[in-house]
mmCIF file of C-alpha atoms in Angstrom:
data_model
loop_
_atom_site.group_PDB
_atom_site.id
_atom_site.type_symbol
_atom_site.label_atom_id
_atom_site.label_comp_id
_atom_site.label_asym_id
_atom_site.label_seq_id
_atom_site.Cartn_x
_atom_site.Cartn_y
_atom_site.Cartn_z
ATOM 1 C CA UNK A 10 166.863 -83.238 -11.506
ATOM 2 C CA UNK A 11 168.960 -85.029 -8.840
ATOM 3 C CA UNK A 12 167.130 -83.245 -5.914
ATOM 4 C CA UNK A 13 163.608 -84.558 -7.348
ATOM 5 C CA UNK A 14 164.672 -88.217 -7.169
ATOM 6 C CA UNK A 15 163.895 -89.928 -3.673
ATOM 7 C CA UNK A 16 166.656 -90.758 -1.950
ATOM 8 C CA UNK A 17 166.447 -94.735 -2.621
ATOM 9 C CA UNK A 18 166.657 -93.649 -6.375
ATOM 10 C CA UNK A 19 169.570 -91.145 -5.358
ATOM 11 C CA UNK A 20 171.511 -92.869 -4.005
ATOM 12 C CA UNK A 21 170.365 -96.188 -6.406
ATOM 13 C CA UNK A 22 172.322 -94.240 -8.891
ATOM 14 C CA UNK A 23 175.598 -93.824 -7.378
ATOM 15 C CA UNK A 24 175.927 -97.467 -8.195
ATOM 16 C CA UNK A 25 176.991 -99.078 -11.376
ATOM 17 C CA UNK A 26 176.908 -102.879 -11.010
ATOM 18 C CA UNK A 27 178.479 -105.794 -12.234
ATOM 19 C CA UNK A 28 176.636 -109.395 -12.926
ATOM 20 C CA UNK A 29 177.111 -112.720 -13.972
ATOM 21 C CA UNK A 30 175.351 -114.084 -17.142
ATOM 22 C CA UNK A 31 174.525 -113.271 -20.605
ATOM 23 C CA UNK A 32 171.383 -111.903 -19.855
ATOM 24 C CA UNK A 33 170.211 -109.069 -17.530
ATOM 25 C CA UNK A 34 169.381 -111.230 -14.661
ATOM 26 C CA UNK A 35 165.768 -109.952 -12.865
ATOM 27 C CA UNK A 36 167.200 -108.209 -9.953
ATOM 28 C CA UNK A 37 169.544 -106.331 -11.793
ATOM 29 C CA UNK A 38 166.294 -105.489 -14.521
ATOM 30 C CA UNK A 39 163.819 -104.906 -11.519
ATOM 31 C CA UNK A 40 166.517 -102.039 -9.637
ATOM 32 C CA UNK A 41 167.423 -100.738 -13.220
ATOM 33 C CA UNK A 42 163.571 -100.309 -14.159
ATOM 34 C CA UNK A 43 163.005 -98.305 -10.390
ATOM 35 C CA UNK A 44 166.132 -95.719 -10.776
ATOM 36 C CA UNK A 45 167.920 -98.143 -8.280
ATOM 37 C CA UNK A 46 171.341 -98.300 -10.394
ATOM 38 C CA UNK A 47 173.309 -95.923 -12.433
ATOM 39 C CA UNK A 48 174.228 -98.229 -14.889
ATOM 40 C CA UNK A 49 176.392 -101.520 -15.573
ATOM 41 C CA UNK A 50 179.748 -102.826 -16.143
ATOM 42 C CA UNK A 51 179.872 -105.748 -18.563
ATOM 43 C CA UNK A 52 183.168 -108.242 -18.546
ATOM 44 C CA UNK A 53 184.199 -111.123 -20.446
ATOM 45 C CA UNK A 54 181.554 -113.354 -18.718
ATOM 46 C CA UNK A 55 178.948 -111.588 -20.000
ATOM 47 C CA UNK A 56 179.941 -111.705 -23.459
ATOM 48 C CA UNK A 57 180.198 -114.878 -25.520
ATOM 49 C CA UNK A 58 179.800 -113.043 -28.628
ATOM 50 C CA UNK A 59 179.158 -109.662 -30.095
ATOM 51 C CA UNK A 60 175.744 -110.941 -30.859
ATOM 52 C CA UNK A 61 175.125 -111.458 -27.056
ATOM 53 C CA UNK A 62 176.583 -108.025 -26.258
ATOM 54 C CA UNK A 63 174.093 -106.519 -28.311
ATOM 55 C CA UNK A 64 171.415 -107.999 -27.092
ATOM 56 C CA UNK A 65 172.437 -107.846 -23.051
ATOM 57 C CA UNK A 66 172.880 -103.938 -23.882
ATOM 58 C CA UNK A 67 169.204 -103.444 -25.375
ATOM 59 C CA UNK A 68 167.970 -105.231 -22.730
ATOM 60 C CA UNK A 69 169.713 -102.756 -20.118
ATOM 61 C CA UNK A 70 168.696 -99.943 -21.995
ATOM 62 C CA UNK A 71 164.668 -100.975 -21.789
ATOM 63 C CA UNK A 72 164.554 -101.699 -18.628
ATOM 64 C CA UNK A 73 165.971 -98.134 -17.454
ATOM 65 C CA UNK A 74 163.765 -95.503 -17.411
ATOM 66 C CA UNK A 75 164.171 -92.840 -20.048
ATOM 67 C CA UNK A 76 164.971 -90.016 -18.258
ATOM 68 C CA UNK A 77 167.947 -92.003 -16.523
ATOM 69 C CA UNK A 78 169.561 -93.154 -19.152
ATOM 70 C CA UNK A 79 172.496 -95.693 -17.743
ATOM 71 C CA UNK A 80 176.110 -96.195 -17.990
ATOM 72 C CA UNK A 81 176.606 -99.179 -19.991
ATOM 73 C CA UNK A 82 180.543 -99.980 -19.478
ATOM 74 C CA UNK A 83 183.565 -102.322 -20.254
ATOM 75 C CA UNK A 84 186.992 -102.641 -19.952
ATOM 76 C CA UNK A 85 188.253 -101.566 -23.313
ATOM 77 C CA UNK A 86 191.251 -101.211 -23.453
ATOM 78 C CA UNK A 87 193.757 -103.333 -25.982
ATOM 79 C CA UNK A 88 196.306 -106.002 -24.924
ATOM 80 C CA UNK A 89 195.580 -108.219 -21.950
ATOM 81 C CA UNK A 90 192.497 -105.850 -20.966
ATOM 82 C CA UNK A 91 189.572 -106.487 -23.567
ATOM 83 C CA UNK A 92 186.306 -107.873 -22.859
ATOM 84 C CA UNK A 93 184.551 -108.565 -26.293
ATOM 85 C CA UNK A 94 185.596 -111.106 -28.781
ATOM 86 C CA UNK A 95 186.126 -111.540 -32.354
ATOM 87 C CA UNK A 96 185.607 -110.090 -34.586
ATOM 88 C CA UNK A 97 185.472 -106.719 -32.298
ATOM 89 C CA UNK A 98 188.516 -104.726 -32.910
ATOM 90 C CA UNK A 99 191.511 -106.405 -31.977
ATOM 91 C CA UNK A 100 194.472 -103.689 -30.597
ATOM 92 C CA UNK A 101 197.798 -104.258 -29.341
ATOM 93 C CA UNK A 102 198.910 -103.301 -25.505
ATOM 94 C CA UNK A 103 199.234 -99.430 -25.302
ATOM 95 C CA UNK A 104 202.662 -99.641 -25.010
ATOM 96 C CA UNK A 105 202.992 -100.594 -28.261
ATOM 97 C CA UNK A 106 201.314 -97.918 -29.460
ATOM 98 C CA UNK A 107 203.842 -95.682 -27.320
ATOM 99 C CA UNK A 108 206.464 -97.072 -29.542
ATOM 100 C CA UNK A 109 205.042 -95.215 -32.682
ATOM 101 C CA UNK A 110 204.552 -91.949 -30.972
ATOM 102 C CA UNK A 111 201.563 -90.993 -33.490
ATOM 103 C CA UNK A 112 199.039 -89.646 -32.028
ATOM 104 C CA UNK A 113 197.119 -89.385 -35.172
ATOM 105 C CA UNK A 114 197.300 -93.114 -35.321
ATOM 106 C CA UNK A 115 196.167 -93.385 -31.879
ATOM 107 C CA UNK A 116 193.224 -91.084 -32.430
ATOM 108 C CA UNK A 117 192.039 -92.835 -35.564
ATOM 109 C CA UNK A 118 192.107 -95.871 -33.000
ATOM 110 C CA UNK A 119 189.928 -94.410 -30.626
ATOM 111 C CA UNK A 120 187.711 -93.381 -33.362
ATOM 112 C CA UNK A 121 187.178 -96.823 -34.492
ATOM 113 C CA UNK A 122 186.992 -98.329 -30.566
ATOM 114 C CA UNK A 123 184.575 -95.944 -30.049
ATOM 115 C CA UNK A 124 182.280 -96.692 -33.046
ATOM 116 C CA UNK A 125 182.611 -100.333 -32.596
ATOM 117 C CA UNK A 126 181.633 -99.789 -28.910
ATOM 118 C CA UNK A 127 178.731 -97.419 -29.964
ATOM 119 C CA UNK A 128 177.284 -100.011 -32.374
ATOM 120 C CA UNK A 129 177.250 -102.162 -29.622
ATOM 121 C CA UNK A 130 175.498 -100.418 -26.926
ATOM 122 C CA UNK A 131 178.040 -98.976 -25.190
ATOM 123 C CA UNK A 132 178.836 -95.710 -23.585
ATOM 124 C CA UNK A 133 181.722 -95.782 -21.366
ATOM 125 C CA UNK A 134 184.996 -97.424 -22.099
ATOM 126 C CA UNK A 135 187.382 -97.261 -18.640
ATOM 127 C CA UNK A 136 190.091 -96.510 -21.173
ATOM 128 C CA UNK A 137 192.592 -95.005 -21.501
ATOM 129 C CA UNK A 138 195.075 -95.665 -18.668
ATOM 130 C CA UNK A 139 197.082 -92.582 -17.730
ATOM 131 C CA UNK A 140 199.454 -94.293 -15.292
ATOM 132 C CA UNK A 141 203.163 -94.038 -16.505
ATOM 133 C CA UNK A 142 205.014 -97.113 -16.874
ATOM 134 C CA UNK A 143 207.754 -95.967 -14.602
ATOM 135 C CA UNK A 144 208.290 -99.466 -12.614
ATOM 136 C CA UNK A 145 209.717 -102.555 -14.230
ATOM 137 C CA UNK A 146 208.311 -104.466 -11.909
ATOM 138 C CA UNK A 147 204.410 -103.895 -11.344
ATOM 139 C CA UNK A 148 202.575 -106.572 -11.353
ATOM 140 C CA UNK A 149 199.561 -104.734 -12.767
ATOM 141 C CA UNK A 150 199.959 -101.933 -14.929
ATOM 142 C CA UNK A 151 203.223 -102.142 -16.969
ATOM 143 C CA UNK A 152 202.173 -102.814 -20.941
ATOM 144 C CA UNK A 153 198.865 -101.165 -20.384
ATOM 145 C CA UNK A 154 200.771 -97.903 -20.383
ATOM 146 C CA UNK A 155 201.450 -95.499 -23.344
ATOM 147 C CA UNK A 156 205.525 -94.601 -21.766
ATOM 148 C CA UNK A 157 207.589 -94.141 -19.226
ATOM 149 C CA UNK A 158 207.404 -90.774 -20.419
ATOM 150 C CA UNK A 159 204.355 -88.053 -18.663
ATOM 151 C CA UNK A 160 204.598 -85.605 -21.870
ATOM 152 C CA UNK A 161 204.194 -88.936 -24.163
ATOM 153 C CA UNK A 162 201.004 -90.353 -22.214
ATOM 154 C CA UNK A 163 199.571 -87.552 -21.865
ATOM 155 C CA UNK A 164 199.722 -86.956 -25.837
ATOM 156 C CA UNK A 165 198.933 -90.462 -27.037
ATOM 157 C CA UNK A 166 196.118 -90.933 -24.218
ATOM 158 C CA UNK A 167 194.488 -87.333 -24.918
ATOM 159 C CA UNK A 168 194.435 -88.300 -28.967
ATOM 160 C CA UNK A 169 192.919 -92.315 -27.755
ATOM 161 C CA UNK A 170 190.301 -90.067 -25.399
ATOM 162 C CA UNK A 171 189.291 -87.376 -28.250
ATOM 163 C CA UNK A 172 188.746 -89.822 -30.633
ATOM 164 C CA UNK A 173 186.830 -92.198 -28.344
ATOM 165 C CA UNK A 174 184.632 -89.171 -27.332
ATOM 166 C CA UNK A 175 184.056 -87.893 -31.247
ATOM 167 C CA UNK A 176 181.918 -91.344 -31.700
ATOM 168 C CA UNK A 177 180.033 -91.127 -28.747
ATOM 169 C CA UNK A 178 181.539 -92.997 -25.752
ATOM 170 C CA UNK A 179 182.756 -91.791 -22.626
ATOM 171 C CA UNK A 180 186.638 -92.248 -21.965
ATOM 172 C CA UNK A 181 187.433 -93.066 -18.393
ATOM 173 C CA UNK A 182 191.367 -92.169 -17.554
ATOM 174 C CA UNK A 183 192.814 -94.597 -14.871
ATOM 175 C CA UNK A 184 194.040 -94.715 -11.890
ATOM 176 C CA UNK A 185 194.195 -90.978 -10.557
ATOM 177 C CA UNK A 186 196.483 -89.914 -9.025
ATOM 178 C CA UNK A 187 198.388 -93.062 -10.554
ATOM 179 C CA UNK A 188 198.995 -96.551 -10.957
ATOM 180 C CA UNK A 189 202.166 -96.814 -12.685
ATOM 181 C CA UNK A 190 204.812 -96.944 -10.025
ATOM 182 C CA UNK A 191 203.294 -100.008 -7.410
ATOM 183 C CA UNK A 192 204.875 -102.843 -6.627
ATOM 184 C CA UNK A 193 201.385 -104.639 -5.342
ATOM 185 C CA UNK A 194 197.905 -105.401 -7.352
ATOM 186 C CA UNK A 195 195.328 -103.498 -5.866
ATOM 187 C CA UNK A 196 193.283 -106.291 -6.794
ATOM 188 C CA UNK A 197 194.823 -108.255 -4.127
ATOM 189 C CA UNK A 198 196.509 -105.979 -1.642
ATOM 190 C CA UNK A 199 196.656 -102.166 -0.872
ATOM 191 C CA UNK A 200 199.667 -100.599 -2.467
ATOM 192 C CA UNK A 201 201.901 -97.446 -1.654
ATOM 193 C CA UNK A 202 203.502 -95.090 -3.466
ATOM 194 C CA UNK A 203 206.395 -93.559 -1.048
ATOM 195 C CA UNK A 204 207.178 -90.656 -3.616
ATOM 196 C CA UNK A 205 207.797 -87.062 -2.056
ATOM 197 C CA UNK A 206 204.592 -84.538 -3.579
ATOM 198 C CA UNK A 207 207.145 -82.860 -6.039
ATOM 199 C CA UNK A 208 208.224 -86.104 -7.801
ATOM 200 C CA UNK A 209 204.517 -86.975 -7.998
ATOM 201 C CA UNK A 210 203.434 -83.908 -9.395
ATOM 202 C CA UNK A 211 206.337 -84.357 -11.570
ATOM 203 C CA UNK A 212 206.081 -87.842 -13.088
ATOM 204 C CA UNK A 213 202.384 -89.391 -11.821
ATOM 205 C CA UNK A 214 200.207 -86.287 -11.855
ATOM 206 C CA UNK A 215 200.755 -84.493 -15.330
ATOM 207 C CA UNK A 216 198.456 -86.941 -17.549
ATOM 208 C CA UNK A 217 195.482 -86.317 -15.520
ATOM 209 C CA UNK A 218 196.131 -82.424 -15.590
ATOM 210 C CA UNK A 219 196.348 -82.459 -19.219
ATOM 211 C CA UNK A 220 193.432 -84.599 -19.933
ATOM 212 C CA UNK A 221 191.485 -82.738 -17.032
ATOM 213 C CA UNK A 222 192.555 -79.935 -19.633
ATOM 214 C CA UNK A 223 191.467 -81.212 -22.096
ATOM 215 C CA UNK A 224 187.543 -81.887 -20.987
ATOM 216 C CA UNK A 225 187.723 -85.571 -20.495
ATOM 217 C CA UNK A 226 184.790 -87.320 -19.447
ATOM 218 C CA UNK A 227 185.566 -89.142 -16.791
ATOM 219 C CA UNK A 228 188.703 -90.177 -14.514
ATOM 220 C CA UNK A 229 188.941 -93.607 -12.405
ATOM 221 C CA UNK A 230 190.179 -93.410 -8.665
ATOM 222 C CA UNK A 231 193.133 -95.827 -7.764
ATOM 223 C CA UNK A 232 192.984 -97.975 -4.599
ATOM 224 C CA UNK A 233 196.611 -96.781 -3.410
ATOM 225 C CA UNK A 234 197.912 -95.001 -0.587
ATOM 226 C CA UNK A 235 200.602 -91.762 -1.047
ATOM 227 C CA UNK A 236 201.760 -90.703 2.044
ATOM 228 C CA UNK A 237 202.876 -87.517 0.686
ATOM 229 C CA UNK A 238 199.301 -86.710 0.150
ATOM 230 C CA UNK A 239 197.481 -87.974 2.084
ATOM 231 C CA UNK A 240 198.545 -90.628 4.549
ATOM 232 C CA UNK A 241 195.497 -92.376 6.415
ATOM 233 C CA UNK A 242 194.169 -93.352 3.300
ATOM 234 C CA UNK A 243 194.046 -94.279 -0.258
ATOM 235 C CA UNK A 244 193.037 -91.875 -3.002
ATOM 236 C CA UNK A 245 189.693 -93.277 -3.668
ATOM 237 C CA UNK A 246 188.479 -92.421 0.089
ATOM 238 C CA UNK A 247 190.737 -89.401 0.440
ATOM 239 C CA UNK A 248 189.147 -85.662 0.132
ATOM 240 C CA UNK A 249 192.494 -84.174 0.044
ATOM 241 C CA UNK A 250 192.860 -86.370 -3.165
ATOM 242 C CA UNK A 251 189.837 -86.718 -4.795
ATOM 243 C CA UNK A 252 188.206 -83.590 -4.179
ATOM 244 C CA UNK A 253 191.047 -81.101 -3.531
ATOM 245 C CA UNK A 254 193.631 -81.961 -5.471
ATOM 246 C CA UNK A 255 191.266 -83.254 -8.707
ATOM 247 C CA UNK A 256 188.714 -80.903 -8.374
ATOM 248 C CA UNK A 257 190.196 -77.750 -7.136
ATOM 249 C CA UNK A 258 194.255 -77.584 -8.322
ATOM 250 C CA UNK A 259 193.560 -80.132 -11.760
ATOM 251 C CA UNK A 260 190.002 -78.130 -12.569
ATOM 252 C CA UNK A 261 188.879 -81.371 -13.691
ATOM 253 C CA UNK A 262 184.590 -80.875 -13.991
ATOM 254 C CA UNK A 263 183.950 -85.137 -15.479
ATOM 255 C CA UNK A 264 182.895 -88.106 -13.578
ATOM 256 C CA UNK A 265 184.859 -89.679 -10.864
ATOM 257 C CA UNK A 266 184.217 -93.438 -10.595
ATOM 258 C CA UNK A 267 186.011 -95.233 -7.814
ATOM 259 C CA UNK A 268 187.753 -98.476 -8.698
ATOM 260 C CA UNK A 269 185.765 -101.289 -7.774
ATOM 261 C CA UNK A 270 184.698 -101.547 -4.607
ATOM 262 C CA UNK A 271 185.229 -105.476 -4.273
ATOM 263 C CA UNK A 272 189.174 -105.285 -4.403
ATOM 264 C CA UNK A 273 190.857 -106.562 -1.969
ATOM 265 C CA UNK A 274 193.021 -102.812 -1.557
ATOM 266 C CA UNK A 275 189.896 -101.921 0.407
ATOM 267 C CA UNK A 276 187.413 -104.930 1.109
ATOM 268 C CA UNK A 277 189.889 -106.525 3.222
ATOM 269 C CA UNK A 278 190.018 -103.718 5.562
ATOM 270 C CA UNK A 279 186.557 -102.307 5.613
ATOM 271 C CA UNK A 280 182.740 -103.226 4.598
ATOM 272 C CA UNK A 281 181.430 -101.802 1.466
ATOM 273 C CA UNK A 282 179.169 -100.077 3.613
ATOM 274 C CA UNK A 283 181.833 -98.049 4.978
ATOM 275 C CA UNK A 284 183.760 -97.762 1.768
ATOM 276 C CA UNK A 285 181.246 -96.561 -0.083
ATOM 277 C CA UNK A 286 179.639 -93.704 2.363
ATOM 278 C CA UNK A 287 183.499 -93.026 2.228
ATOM 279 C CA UNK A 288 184.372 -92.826 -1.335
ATOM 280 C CA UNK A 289 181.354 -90.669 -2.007
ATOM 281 C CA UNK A 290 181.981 -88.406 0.627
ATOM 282 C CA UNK A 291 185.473 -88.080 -0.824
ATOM 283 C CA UNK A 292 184.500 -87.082 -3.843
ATOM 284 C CA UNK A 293 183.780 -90.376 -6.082
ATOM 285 C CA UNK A 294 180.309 -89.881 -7.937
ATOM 286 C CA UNK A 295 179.783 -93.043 -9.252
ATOM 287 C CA UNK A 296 181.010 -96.395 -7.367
ATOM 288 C CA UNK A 297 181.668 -99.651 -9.264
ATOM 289 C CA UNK A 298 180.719 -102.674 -7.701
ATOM 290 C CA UNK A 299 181.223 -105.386 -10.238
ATOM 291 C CA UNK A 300 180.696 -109.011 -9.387
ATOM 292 C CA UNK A 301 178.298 -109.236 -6.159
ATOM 293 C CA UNK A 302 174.766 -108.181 -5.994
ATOM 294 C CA UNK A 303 173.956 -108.319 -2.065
ATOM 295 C CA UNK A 304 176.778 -106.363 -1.830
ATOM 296 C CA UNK A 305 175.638 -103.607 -3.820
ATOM 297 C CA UNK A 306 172.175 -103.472 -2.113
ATOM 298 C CA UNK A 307 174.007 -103.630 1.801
ATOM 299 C CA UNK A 308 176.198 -100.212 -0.228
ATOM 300 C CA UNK A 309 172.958 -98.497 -1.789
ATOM 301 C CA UNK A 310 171.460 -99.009 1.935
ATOM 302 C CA UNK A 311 174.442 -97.498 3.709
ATOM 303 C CA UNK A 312 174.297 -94.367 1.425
ATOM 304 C CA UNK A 313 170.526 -94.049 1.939
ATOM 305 C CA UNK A 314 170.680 -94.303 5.480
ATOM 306 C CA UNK A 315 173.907 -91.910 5.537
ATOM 307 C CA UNK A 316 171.631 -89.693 3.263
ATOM 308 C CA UNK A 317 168.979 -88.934 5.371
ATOM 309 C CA UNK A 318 171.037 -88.928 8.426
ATOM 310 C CA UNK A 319 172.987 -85.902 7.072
ATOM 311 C CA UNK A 320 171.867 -83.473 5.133
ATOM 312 C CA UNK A 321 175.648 -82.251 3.943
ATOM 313 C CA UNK A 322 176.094 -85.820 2.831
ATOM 314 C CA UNK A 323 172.227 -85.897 0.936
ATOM 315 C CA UNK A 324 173.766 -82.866 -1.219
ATOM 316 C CA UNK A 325 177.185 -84.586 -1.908
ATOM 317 C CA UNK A 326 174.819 -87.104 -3.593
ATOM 318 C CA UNK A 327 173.075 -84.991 -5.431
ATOM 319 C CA UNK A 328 176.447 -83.086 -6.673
ATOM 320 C CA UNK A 329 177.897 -86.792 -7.604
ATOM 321 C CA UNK A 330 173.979 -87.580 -9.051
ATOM 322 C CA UNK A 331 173.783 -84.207 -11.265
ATOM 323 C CA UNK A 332 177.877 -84.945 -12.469
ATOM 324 C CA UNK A 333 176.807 -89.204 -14.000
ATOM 325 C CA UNK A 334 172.901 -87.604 -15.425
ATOM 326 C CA UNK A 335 174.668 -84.917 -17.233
ATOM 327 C CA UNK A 336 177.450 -87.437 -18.703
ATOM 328 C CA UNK A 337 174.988 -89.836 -19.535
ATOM 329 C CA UNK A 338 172.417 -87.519 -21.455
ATOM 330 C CA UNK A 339 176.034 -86.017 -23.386
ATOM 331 C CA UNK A 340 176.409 -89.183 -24.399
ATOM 332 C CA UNK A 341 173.226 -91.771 -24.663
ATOM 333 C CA UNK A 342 173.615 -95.710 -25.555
ATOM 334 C CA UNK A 343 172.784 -95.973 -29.394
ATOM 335 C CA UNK A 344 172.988 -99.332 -30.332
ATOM 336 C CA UNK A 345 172.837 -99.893 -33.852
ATOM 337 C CA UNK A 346 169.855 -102.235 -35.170
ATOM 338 C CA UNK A 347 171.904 -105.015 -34.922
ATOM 339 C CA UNK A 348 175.813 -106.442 -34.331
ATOM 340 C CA UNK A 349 176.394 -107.534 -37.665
ATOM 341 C CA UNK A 350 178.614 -104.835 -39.293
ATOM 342 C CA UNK A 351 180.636 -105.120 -36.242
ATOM 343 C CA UNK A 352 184.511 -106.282 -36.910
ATOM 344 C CA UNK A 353 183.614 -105.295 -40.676
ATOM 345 C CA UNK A 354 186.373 -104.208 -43.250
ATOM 346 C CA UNK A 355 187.610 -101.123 -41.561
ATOM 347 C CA UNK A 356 187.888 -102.766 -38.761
ATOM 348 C CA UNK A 357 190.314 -105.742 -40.817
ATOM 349 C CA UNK A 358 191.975 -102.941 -42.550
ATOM 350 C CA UNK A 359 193.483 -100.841 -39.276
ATOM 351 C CA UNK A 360 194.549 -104.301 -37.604
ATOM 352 C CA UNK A 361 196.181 -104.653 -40.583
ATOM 353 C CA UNK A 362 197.913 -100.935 -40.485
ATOM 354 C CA UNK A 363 199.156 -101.917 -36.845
ATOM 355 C CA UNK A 364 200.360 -105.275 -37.689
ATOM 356 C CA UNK A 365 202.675 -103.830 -40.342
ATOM 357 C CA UNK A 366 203.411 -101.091 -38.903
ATOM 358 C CA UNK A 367 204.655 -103.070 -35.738
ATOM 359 C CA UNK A 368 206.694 -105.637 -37.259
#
């Protein structure tokens, strides 16, 4: 299908965009509605209550047409990173759950996340992080990691993935090649990892093999540079990284969405226009953009105009394109009727399980 959609809708759904309010502003409706956006990401602004969530989710989902059915996203992923409120499923940081080393407990998790999430509307959770928490001192990953150990989060996040993707949701491992060993935000600055290629494909690189193993859906790009692999550039604008390495030595065959574009690792060098021709030339597939809506129009017309300037770059769009439509059709939003079995008495009864079993 990708190579019968014009090139504004093409390259429209590259794009999954962020927006402020509790309602699908008409902008954000009018692009969904002409095949203009892959999808959405949803955070904490968006959602006052589970109600609300609902409601902003059926609205996404009727204003896309149906044979594009969108990414509907959040941040999912327990501790400091959650977007929806109570009585949603409330989970402890990752690391916690590394503590326990049960990856049948971690699975049932996902199970649950993922139904809860379902209900909801949703069908991509950018969970679970596969960084390992091998630096006291980042600022940004830390307790959102399973371990300090590769062989541990690669077990615990493949069982929080499989379950996630047994109820319908997409899991989204982050940051490839990985997060875990930065001593900057990305959100603020552009980090480096100075780590030889054998102590990366040692410590960083096994959860992504594994999970690329194991069929995940889809893997997140990290806004870092490794000068062992690629030294110019960071991994979400680097072919040797994203394409090569991922695609070629990993076998990984899922979604790659870049980190969001907005972050100061790469807006304060480049324009999104460059960053995004970039990361999709790469190897990204699907570009996050989450706050700003001019610039996800001044992105979508970079790629269009770098689309039918080059005809090598047209079919790395429709590679990316055919990768997000056959994600999306594997696994469709289906909201439930309504939110109010959400946070029922399963829900109550595994926070209870964790709290016990963590004191």
């Amino acid at each position: 299908m990708p190579s019968t959609l014009s090139t504004l809708e093409l390259t429209g759904q590259l794009i999954v965009g962020g927006f402020s309010g509790t309602s699908l502003p008409g902008e954000m409706r009018d692009v969904l509605s002409a095949g203009r956006r892959g999808g959405v990401i949803v955070f904490k602004r968006n959602l006052p209550s589970l109600e609300a969530a609902h409601a902003l989710n059926l609205e996404v989902i009727q204003a896309t047409p149906a044979a594009l059915p969108p990414f509907i996203s959040v941040d999912q992923e327990g501790g400091r990173v959650g977007r929806l409120p109570a009585p949603f499923l409330k989970l402890p940081p990752m690391r916690a759950l590394g503590t326990l080393a049960d990856a049948e407990l971690v699975r049932r998790i996902g199970v649950m996340l993922g139904q809860e999430l379902s209900a909801l509307g949703y069908n991509l959770d950018f969970a679970p992080v596969l960084d390992v928490d091998s630096n006291p001192a980042n600022p940004i990953i830390g307790d959102r990691a399973f371990s300090s150990d590769p062989t541990q989060v690669s077990r615990l996040a493949g069982a929080l993935a499989a379950g996630l993707e047994s109820a319908g949701v997409m899991a989204c491992g982050k940051h490839f090649p990985g997060h875990g060993d930065t001593l900057l935000d990305s959100h603020l600055a552009l980090p480096f990892v100075d780590h030889s290629e054998a102590r990366l494909r040692e410590l960083e690189l096994p959860p992504f093999g594994a999970l690329a193993r194991l069929g995940i859906a889809s893997f997140m790009s990290a806004h870092v540079v490794y000068p062992a692999l690629d030294p110019a550039q960071p991994a979400t604008l680097s072919e040797r990284i994203a394409t090569r390495m991922l695609r070629s030595e990993l076998g990984f065959a899922g979604v790659l969405f870049s980190d969001d574009l907005e972050m100061k690792a790469l807006a304060d060098r480049m324009p999104v226009e460059e960053s995004a021709v970039r990361a999709i030339r790469a190897g990204c597939d699907a570009l996050l953009i989450c706050s700003d809506f001019a610039l996800q129009e001044r992105a979508h017309a970079a790629l269009t105009a770098e689309a039918e300037r080059s005809p090598e770059f047209r079919e790395r769009c429709e590679q990316a394109v055919g990768r997000c439509l056959s994600a999306r059709r594997r696994f469709p939003p289906r909201p439930a009727a309504d939110a109010s079995k959400i946070g029922g008495p399963s829900v109550k009864a595994l926070e209870a399980e964790l709290a016990e079993r963590l004191s």
